[in-house]
Every structure is written in structure tokens, then in C-alpha cells.
Coordinates of C-alpha atoms and ligand atoms in Angstrom, one line a residue:
T303 CA 32.8 -5.4 -8.2
N304 CA 33.5 -3.2 -11.1
K305 CA 36.6 -4.1 -13.2
K306 CA 38.3 -1.8 -15.7
N307 CA 39.5 -2.9 -19.1
K308 CA 42.8 -1.6 -20.6
H309 CA 41.0 1.5 -21.8
G310 CA 40.0 2.3 -18.2
I311 CA 36.3 1.7 -19.0
S312 CA 34.4 -0.2 -16.4
F313 CA 32.4 -3.3 -17.2
Y314 CA 30.3 -5.5 -15.0
S315 CA 31.8 -8.5 -13.4
K316 CA 30.2 -11.9 -14.1
E317 CA 28.3 -11.9 -10.8
Q318 CA 26.8 -8.5 -11.6
D319 CA 25.8 -9.8 -15.1
I320 CA 24.0 -12.7 -13.5
Y321 CA 22.3 -10.5 -11.0
H322 CA 21.4 -8.0 -13.7
E323 CA 19.9 -10.8 -15.9
G324 CA 18.2 -12.3 -12.8
R325 CA 16.4 -9.0 -12.3
L326 CA 15.4 -8.7 -15.9
T327 CA 14.2 -12.3 -16.0
L328 CA 12.2 -11.8 -12.7
M329 CA 10.6 -8.7 -14.2
S330 CA 9.7 -10.4 -17.4
N331 CA 8.2 -13.3 -15.3
L332 CA 6.2 -10.6 -13.4
R333 CA 4.9 -9.1 -16.6
Q334 CA 3.8 -12.5 -17.9
D335 CA 2.2 -13.5 -14.6
L336 CA 0.3 -10.2 -14.4
A337 CA -0.9 -10.8 -18.0
D338 CA -1.9 -14.3 -17.1
D339 CA -3.7 -13.2 -13.9
R340 CA -1.4 -15.4 -11.8
L341 CA -1.0 -13.0 -8.9
E342 CA -3.3 -12.6 -5.9
L343 CA -4.6 -9.9 -3.7
F344 CA -4.9 -10.4 0.1
Y345 CA -7.1 -8.1 2.2
Q346 CA -6.5 -6.8 5.7
P347 CA -9.4 -5.2 7.6
K348 CA -9.3 -1.8 9.3
L349 CA -11.5 -1.0 12.3
A350 CA -12.9 2.2 13.8
S351 CA -11.4 2.2 17.3
T352 CA -14.4 3.7 19.1
T353 CA -17.0 1.4 17.6
G354 CA -14.9 -1.7 16.9
R355 CA -16.6 -1.9 13.5
V356 CA -14.9 -2.8 10.3
V357 CA -14.7 0.4 8.1
G358 CA -12.1 -0.5 5.6
M359 CA -9.7 -3.0 4.1
E360 CA -6.3 -2.8 2.4
A361 CA -5.4 -4.8 -0.7
L362 CA -1.9 -6.3 -0.5
I363 CA -0.4 -8.1 -3.5
R364 CA 1.0 -11.6 -3.3
W365 CA 3.2 -13.3 -5.9
N366 CA 3.8 -17.0 -6.0
H367 CA 6.5 -17.4 -8.6
Q368 CA 6.4 -20.6 -10.5
Q369 CA 10.0 -21.6 -9.8
L370 CA 11.0 -19.4 -6.9
G371 CA 7.9 -19.7 -4.8
F372 CA 6.4 -16.9 -2.7
I373 CA 8.3 -13.6 -3.1
P374 CA 7.4 -10.8 -0.6
P375 CA 6.1 -7.6 -2.2
D376 CA 8.9 -5.6 -0.5
E377 CA 11.3 -7.6 -2.7
F378 CA 9.6 -7.1 -6.1
I379 CA 7.8 -3.7 -5.8
L380 CA 11.0 -1.7 -5.8
L381 CA 12.2 -3.6 -8.8
A382 CA 8.9 -3.1 -10.6
E383 CA 9.2 0.6 -9.8
E384 CA 12.8 0.8 -11.2
T385 CA 11.9 -1.1 -14.4
G386 CA 8.5 0.5 -15.1
V387 CA 6.6 -2.8 -14.6
I388 CA 4.8 -0.9 -11.7
S389 CA 2.5 0.7 -14.3
Q390 CA 1.1 -2.7 -15.4
L391 CA 1.1 -3.9 -11.8
T392 CA -0.9 -1.0 -10.4
R393 CA -3.5 -1.4 -13.1
W394 CA -3.8 -5.1 -12.4
V395 CA -4.2 -4.3 -8.6
I396 CA -6.8 -1.7 -9.2
N397 CA -8.8 -3.9 -11.5
R398 CA -8.7 -7.0 -9.2
A399 CA -9.3 -5.0 -6.0
L400 CA -12.3 -3.3 -7.5
S401 CA -13.8 -6.5 -8.9
D402 CA -13.3 -8.2 -5.5
F403 CA -14.8 -5.1 -3.8
V404 CA -18.0 -5.6 -5.8
Q405 CA -18.3 -9.1 -4.3
F406 CA -17.6 -7.9 -0.7
R407 CA -20.3 -5.2 -1.1
A408 CA -22.8 -7.7 -2.4
E409 CA -22.1 -9.7 0.8
G410 CA -23.0 -6.7 2.9
Y411 CA -19.7 -4.9 3.4
E412 CA -20.2 -1.1 3.5
G413 CA -16.7 0.1 4.2
D414 CA -14.1 1.3 1.8
I415 CA -11.1 -0.3 0.0
S416 CA -7.5 0.9 0.1
I417 CA -5.1 0.3 -2.8
N418 CA -1.4 1.0 -2.7
I419 CA 0.2 3.0 -5.5
S420 CA 3.8 4.1 -6.1
A421 CA 5.4 7.4 -6.9
R422 CA 6.2 6.2 -10.4
N423 CA 2.4 5.9 -11.0
L424 CA 2.1 9.7 -10.5
S425 CA 3.8 10.4 -13.8
E426 CA 1.2 8.4 -15.7
S427 CA -1.2 11.0 -16.9
D428 CA -3.8 8.3 -17.9
L429 CA -4.1 6.8 -14.4
P430 CA -7.0 9.0 -13.4
G431 CA -8.8 8.0 -16.6
Y432 CA -8.1 4.3 -15.9
L433 CA -9.6 4.7 -12.4
T434 CA -12.7 6.5 -13.6
S435 CA -13.4 3.9 -16.3
K436 CA -13.0 1.0 -13.8
L437 CA -15.2 2.7 -11.2
S438 CA -17.9 3.1 -13.8
E439 CA -17.4 -0.4 -15.2
Y440 CA -17.9 -1.9 -11.6
Q441 CA -20.4 0.8 -10.6
I442 CA -18.4 1.7 -7.5
P443 CA -18.8 5.1 -5.8
A444 CA -15.4 6.9 -6.1
N445 CA -15.5 8.0 -2.4
K446 CA -15.3 4.3 -1.3
V447 CA -11.8 4.0 -2.8
I448 CA -8.7 5.2 -1.0
L449 CA -5.3 5.3 -2.7
E450 CA -2.3 4.9 -0.3
L451 CA 0.9 6.5 -1.2
T452 CA 4.0 7.0 1.0
E453 CA 5.0 10.6 1.8
T454 CA 8.6 10.0 0.6
A455 CA 7.1 9.1 -2.8
V456 CA 5.6 12.6 -3.2
M457 CA 8.6 14.3 -1.6
E458 CA 10.8 13.2 -4.5
D459 CA 9.1 15.8 -6.8
P460 CA 6.6 17.8 -4.7
E461 CA 5.4 20.2 -7.4
S462 CA 4.4 17.7 -10.1
G463 CA 3.4 15.2 -7.4
I464 CA 0.8 17.6 -6.1
V465 CA -0.6 18.2 -9.6
A466 CA -0.9 14.5 -10.2
L467 CA -2.5 13.9 -6.8
N468 CA -5.1 16.6 -7.5
A469 CA -5.9 14.9 -10.8
L470 CA -6.4 11.6 -9.0
T471 CA -8.6 13.0 -6.2
D472 CA -10.6 15.0 -8.8
T473 CA -12.0 11.6 -9.8
G474 CA -13.6 11.5 -6.3
I475 CA -11.3 8.9 -4.7
N476 CA -9.6 9.6 -1.4
L477 CA -5.9 9.8 -0.7
S478 CA -4.1 8.3 2.3
I479 CA -0.5 9.2 3.3
D480 CA 1.2 5.8 4.1
D481 CA 4.2 5.1 6.4
F482 CA 3.9 8.5 8.0
G483 CA 6.6 9.2 10.4
A484 CA 9.0 6.7 8.9
G485 CA 11.1 9.2 7.1
Y486 CA 11.3 13.0 7.0
S487 CA 7.9 14.4 7.5
S488 CA 7.2 18.0 6.6
L489 CA 4.0 19.3 8.2
S490 CA 3.8 22.4 6.1
Y491 CA 4.1 20.3 3.0
L492 CA 1.7 17.7 4.2
K493 CA -1.2 20.1 4.3
R494 CA -0.8 20.9 0.6
L495 CA -1.6 17.3 -0.2
P496 CA -5.3 16.5 -1.0
A497 CA -5.3 13.7 1.6
T498 CA -8.1 12.6 3.9
E499 CA -6.2 10.1 5.9
I500 CA -2.8 9.6 7.5
K501 CA -1.3 6.1 8.3
L502 CA 1.3 6.1 11.0
D503 CA 4.2 3.9 10.2
R504 CA 4.4 0.5 12.0
S505 CA 7.8 1.5 13.4
L506 CA 6.1 4.1 15.7
I507 CA 3.6 1.6 16.9
T508 CA 5.8 -1.5 17.6
D509 CA 7.3 -0.2 20.9
I510 CA 4.6 2.2 21.9
L511 CA 4.0 0.5 25.3
S512 CA 7.6 0.8 26.4
S513 CA 8.8 3.9 24.6
E514 CA 7.6 7.2 26.0
S515 CA 9.2 9.1 23.1
D516 CA 7.2 7.0 20.6
R517 CA 4.0 7.6 22.6
V518 CA 4.7 11.4 22.4
I519 CA 5.3 11.3 18.7
V520 CA 2.2 9.2 18.1
Q521 CA 0.0 11.5 20.2
T522 CA 1.5 14.6 18.5
S523 CA 0.8 13.1 15.1
I524 CA -2.8 12.2 16.1
D525 CA -3.5 15.7 17.4
M526 CA -1.8 17.3 14.3
A527 CA -3.8 15.1 11.9
H528 CA -7.1 16.0 13.7
N529 CA -6.2 19.7 13.6
L530 CA -5.6 19.5 9.9
G531 CA -8.8 17.5 9.3
Y532 CA -7.3 14.1 8.6
D533 CA -8.3 10.7 9.9
L534 CA -5.5 8.9 11.6
V535 CA -4.8 5.2 11.1
A536 CA -2.4 3.1 13.1
E537 CA -0.9 0.0 11.4
G538 CA 0.9 -2.9 12.9
V539 CA -1.3 -3.2 15.9
E540 CA -0.5 -6.6 17.3
T541 CA -2.1 -6.7 20.8
Q542 CA -5.2 -5.7 22.7
E543 CA -3.0 -3.5 25.0
V544 CA -1.8 -1.4 22.0
L545 CA -5.3 -1.2 20.6
D546 CA -6.6 0.1 24.0
L547 CA -3.8 2.6 24.3
L548 CA -4.3 3.9 20.8
T549 CA -8.1 4.2 21.4
S550 CA -7.4 6.2 24.6
M551 CA -5.1 8.4 22.5
K552 CA -8.0 9.1 20.1
C553 CA -6.5 7.3 17.1
D554 CA -9.4 6.9 14.7
K555 CA -8.6 3.6 13.0
I556 CA -6.7 0.5 13.7
Q557 CA -5.1 -2.1 11.4
G558 CA -2.8 -5.0 12.3
Y559 CA -2.4 -8.7 13.1
H560 CA -4.4 -8.3 16.4
L561 CA -7.5 -7.9 14.3
S562 CA -6.5 -10.0 11.4
R563 CA -3.6 -10.9 9.1
P564 CA -4.1 -10.2 5.5
L565 CA -6.5 -12.8 4.1
D566 CA -7.2 -14.1 0.6
R567 CA -10.5 -13.2 -0.9
E568 CA -12.5 -16.2 0.3
A569 CA -11.1 -15.9 3.8
M570 CA -11.9 -12.2 3.8
S571 CA -15.5 -13.0 2.9
A572 CA -15.7 -15.4 5.8
W573 CA -14.1 -12.9 8.1
L574 CA -16.6 -10.2 7.0
E575 CA -19.5 -12.6 7.6
E576 CA -18.4 -13.0 11.2
A577 CA -17.6 -9.3 11.7
L578 CA -20.8 -8.0 10.2
N579 CA -23.0 -10.2 12.3
Ligands
C2E1494 P1 2.5 -1.3 3.5 O1 1.6 -0.6 2.5 O2 3.0 -0.4 4.6 O3 1.6 -2.5 4.1 C1 1.7 -2.9 5.4 C2 2.5 -4.2 5.5 O4 2.5 -4.5 6.9 C3 2.0 -5.4 4.8 O5 3.1 -6.2 4.4 C4 1.2 -6.1 5.9 O6 1.0 -7.5 5.7 C5 2.1 -5.9 7.1 N1 1.3 -5.9 8.4 C6 0.0 -5.6 8.6 N2 -0.3 -5.7 9.9 C7 0.9 -6.1 10.5 C8 1.2 -6.3 11.9 O7 0.4 -6.2 12.8 N3 2.5 -6.6 12.2 C9 3.5 -6.7 11.2 N4 4.7 -7.0 11.6 N5 3.2 -6.5 9.9 C10 1.9 -6.2 9.6 P2 3.2 -6.8 2.9 O8 1.8 -7.3 2.5 O9 4.3 -7.7 2.9 O10 3.5 -5.5 2.0 C11 4.7 -4.9 2.2 C12 4.8 -3.6 1.4 O11 4.7 -3.9 0.0 C13 3.6 -2.7 1.6 O12 3.8 -1.9 2.8 C14 3.6 -1.8 0.4 O13 4.5 -0.8 0.5 C15 4.0 -2.8 -0.7 N6 2.8 -3.4 -1.3 C16 2.0 -4.4 -1.0 N7 1.0 -4.6 -1.9 C17 1.2 -3.6 -2.8 C18 0.5 -3.2 -4.0 O14 -0.5 -3.8 -4.4 N8 1.0 -2.1 -4.7 C19 2.1 -1.5 -4.3 N9 2.5 -0.4 -5.1 N10 2.8 -1.8 -3.2 C20 2.3 -2.8 -2.5
CA1495 CA1 -0.2 0.6 2.6
CA1496 CA1 2.3 1.4 5.8
CA1497 CA1 5.5 0.3 3.7

């Protein structure tokens, strides 16, 4: 709680100081661990619903803190965004994902790779240049790379967001709108984004078997996406029943625990070897 001194000026209570310092310490640990390459990427496959073939994979960051143990990304990504560490983090993720991607391709994988970025990254004018240089360093065709960004991230500042997204897609990479349907979705605005793919939020998929309204929203989203020329991906698919239903609803791609949990690089290689044969 805020306390006021005799001049009426608020100052932080001790608890808040500790919390504040805890956040700063955590972020300086994150910076250091990124610099020391102590984080990991896991990969989760994405299948085409009609053929059942693997067509993509999403890179998901994992941080095993030396003292605190595993910290879920939802708990440190927001902090990284607020403190600016996300700039270093996103570059680390791009570099690691692309270097692992080279190995997956050497093992016969022909699909694409999806990388999550944050709204904060859109204000970095050198990000397109960083991507281009990494693509050429690893000799990866740009159209094999998808950047995932939440729609709310762009909605914060649509005009400059669209300019930044155009600069990114000018490199040849593709854009996916993540967590679609989780917040306020503006269709007229959506079609101004240079995206090729829309990912329906897991919250719309979870109860799809029992909730008729969720089914209606999902079907409407699929039809709308197709009419606007986007591929539609459903995430959070946990059962064969949901997979079958989404396939019958003409959902293009499927991701979720039913196919595979996110796997570390070696486990992903083993999974691919099975899936490709
Ligand atoms: P997201 O991008 O929406 O990622 C999907 C999340 O759902 C992942 O959680 C994934 O492990 C989980 N998931 C996948 N399939 C299923 C399923 O069938 N059921 C359930 N219950 N969950 C499933 P994760 O890895 O903990 O990541 C959470 C969020 O953290 C991500 O949400 C993304 O917003 C963020 N994040 C993760 N990695 C990165 C990264 O490298 N960069 C940035 N900027 N954000 C990241
Ligand atoms: Ca994502
Ligand atoms: Ca998502
Ligand atoms: Ca999310």
C-alpha cells in the first residue's frame, strides 16, 4: 500500500520495494541468462487438418532460473516487455529458432517455423534488418518463417503498428495474428494487417464440443478468415473429437497437446523422424 509522508508525497511501502527490487533482479538475471545462452526453446508441431501432415512448428521459450527454477513464459514475458528486455529476448529467440530450424530442415523437415514477437518489438526499427541478416546467415528462405503477434498488441497503436508490420513482411516473412478472438476483434481493422494466418485463441476451442455459441464463433471466424484469404489455425486442440470437429468445420491447421506438447530440440527431432516416415 502507498503511504504518504508529512508533505503528502507518496512513497513505496517496504513490501513494494522488495517486489520492485525483485522484478529488477529477475530482469537482470534474464539479461544475463540470455547473454550466457542459458534459456531454451521448445517446439510444438502444427498439422494440416485435411492431410494430417506436419506443416509447421511454433518456438516457445523456456527459462530455468538458477535459483527459482522453471518460470513460465507468461510470468516473465510481460515483465520483459515492461522493462525493455524483450528487445534482447526476441533477438535471442530469432537466432536460436533459426539455427535449430536449419537442423530440422537438414533432417528432412519442409514445413515452416513460427516465432512469437511482442508489440514492443514493433517500435524497433532495426528488427527487419536483424531478421534479414539472420535469414541470410542461416540461408533460410524468408517465406518459411512466420512471426506471431497478438491482435491486441497491434491495436494499441494501429497506425504505427501497421507501418512496422509492413516493414517486417517486406523482408518476405509471414505474419500470423495470435490469440484471435480472445479480446476485442475488429474485422475491418484486421484486413489492413499484412497477415497470412489467423490463430484462434485456445479459449474458443476448449469448450467447443459443449458450447454451441463457441462453435458458432469458431465457424464464423473460419469462414471470415477464408473470405479474407487467411489460413486459420486452431490452438489448444487436446482430443481427437475436437480435431475431427474442427476438420469438419474446414479449419486449416491444428496445434495442441493432442498432437504433441512442446518438445525440446532433440525430442522434436525424434518426433519429426516419426512423423515424416
Ligand atoms: P501463445 O503464443 O498463445 O502459446 C500457446 C501456449 O499454449 C503455450 O504456452 C503452449 O505450451 C500452450 N499450449 C499448446 N497446446 C496446448 C493445449 O493443447 N492445451 C493447453 N492447455 N495449452 C496448450 P507457453 O509455452 O507456456 O507460452 C505462453 C505464452 O508465452 C505464449 O502464448 C506467448 O504469448 C508467450 N511466449 C512463449 N514463448 C515466447 C517467445 O519466445 N517470445 C514471446 N514474445 N512470447 C512467448
Ligand atoms: Ca503464439
Ligand atoms: Ca496463442
Ligand atoms: Ca497467448
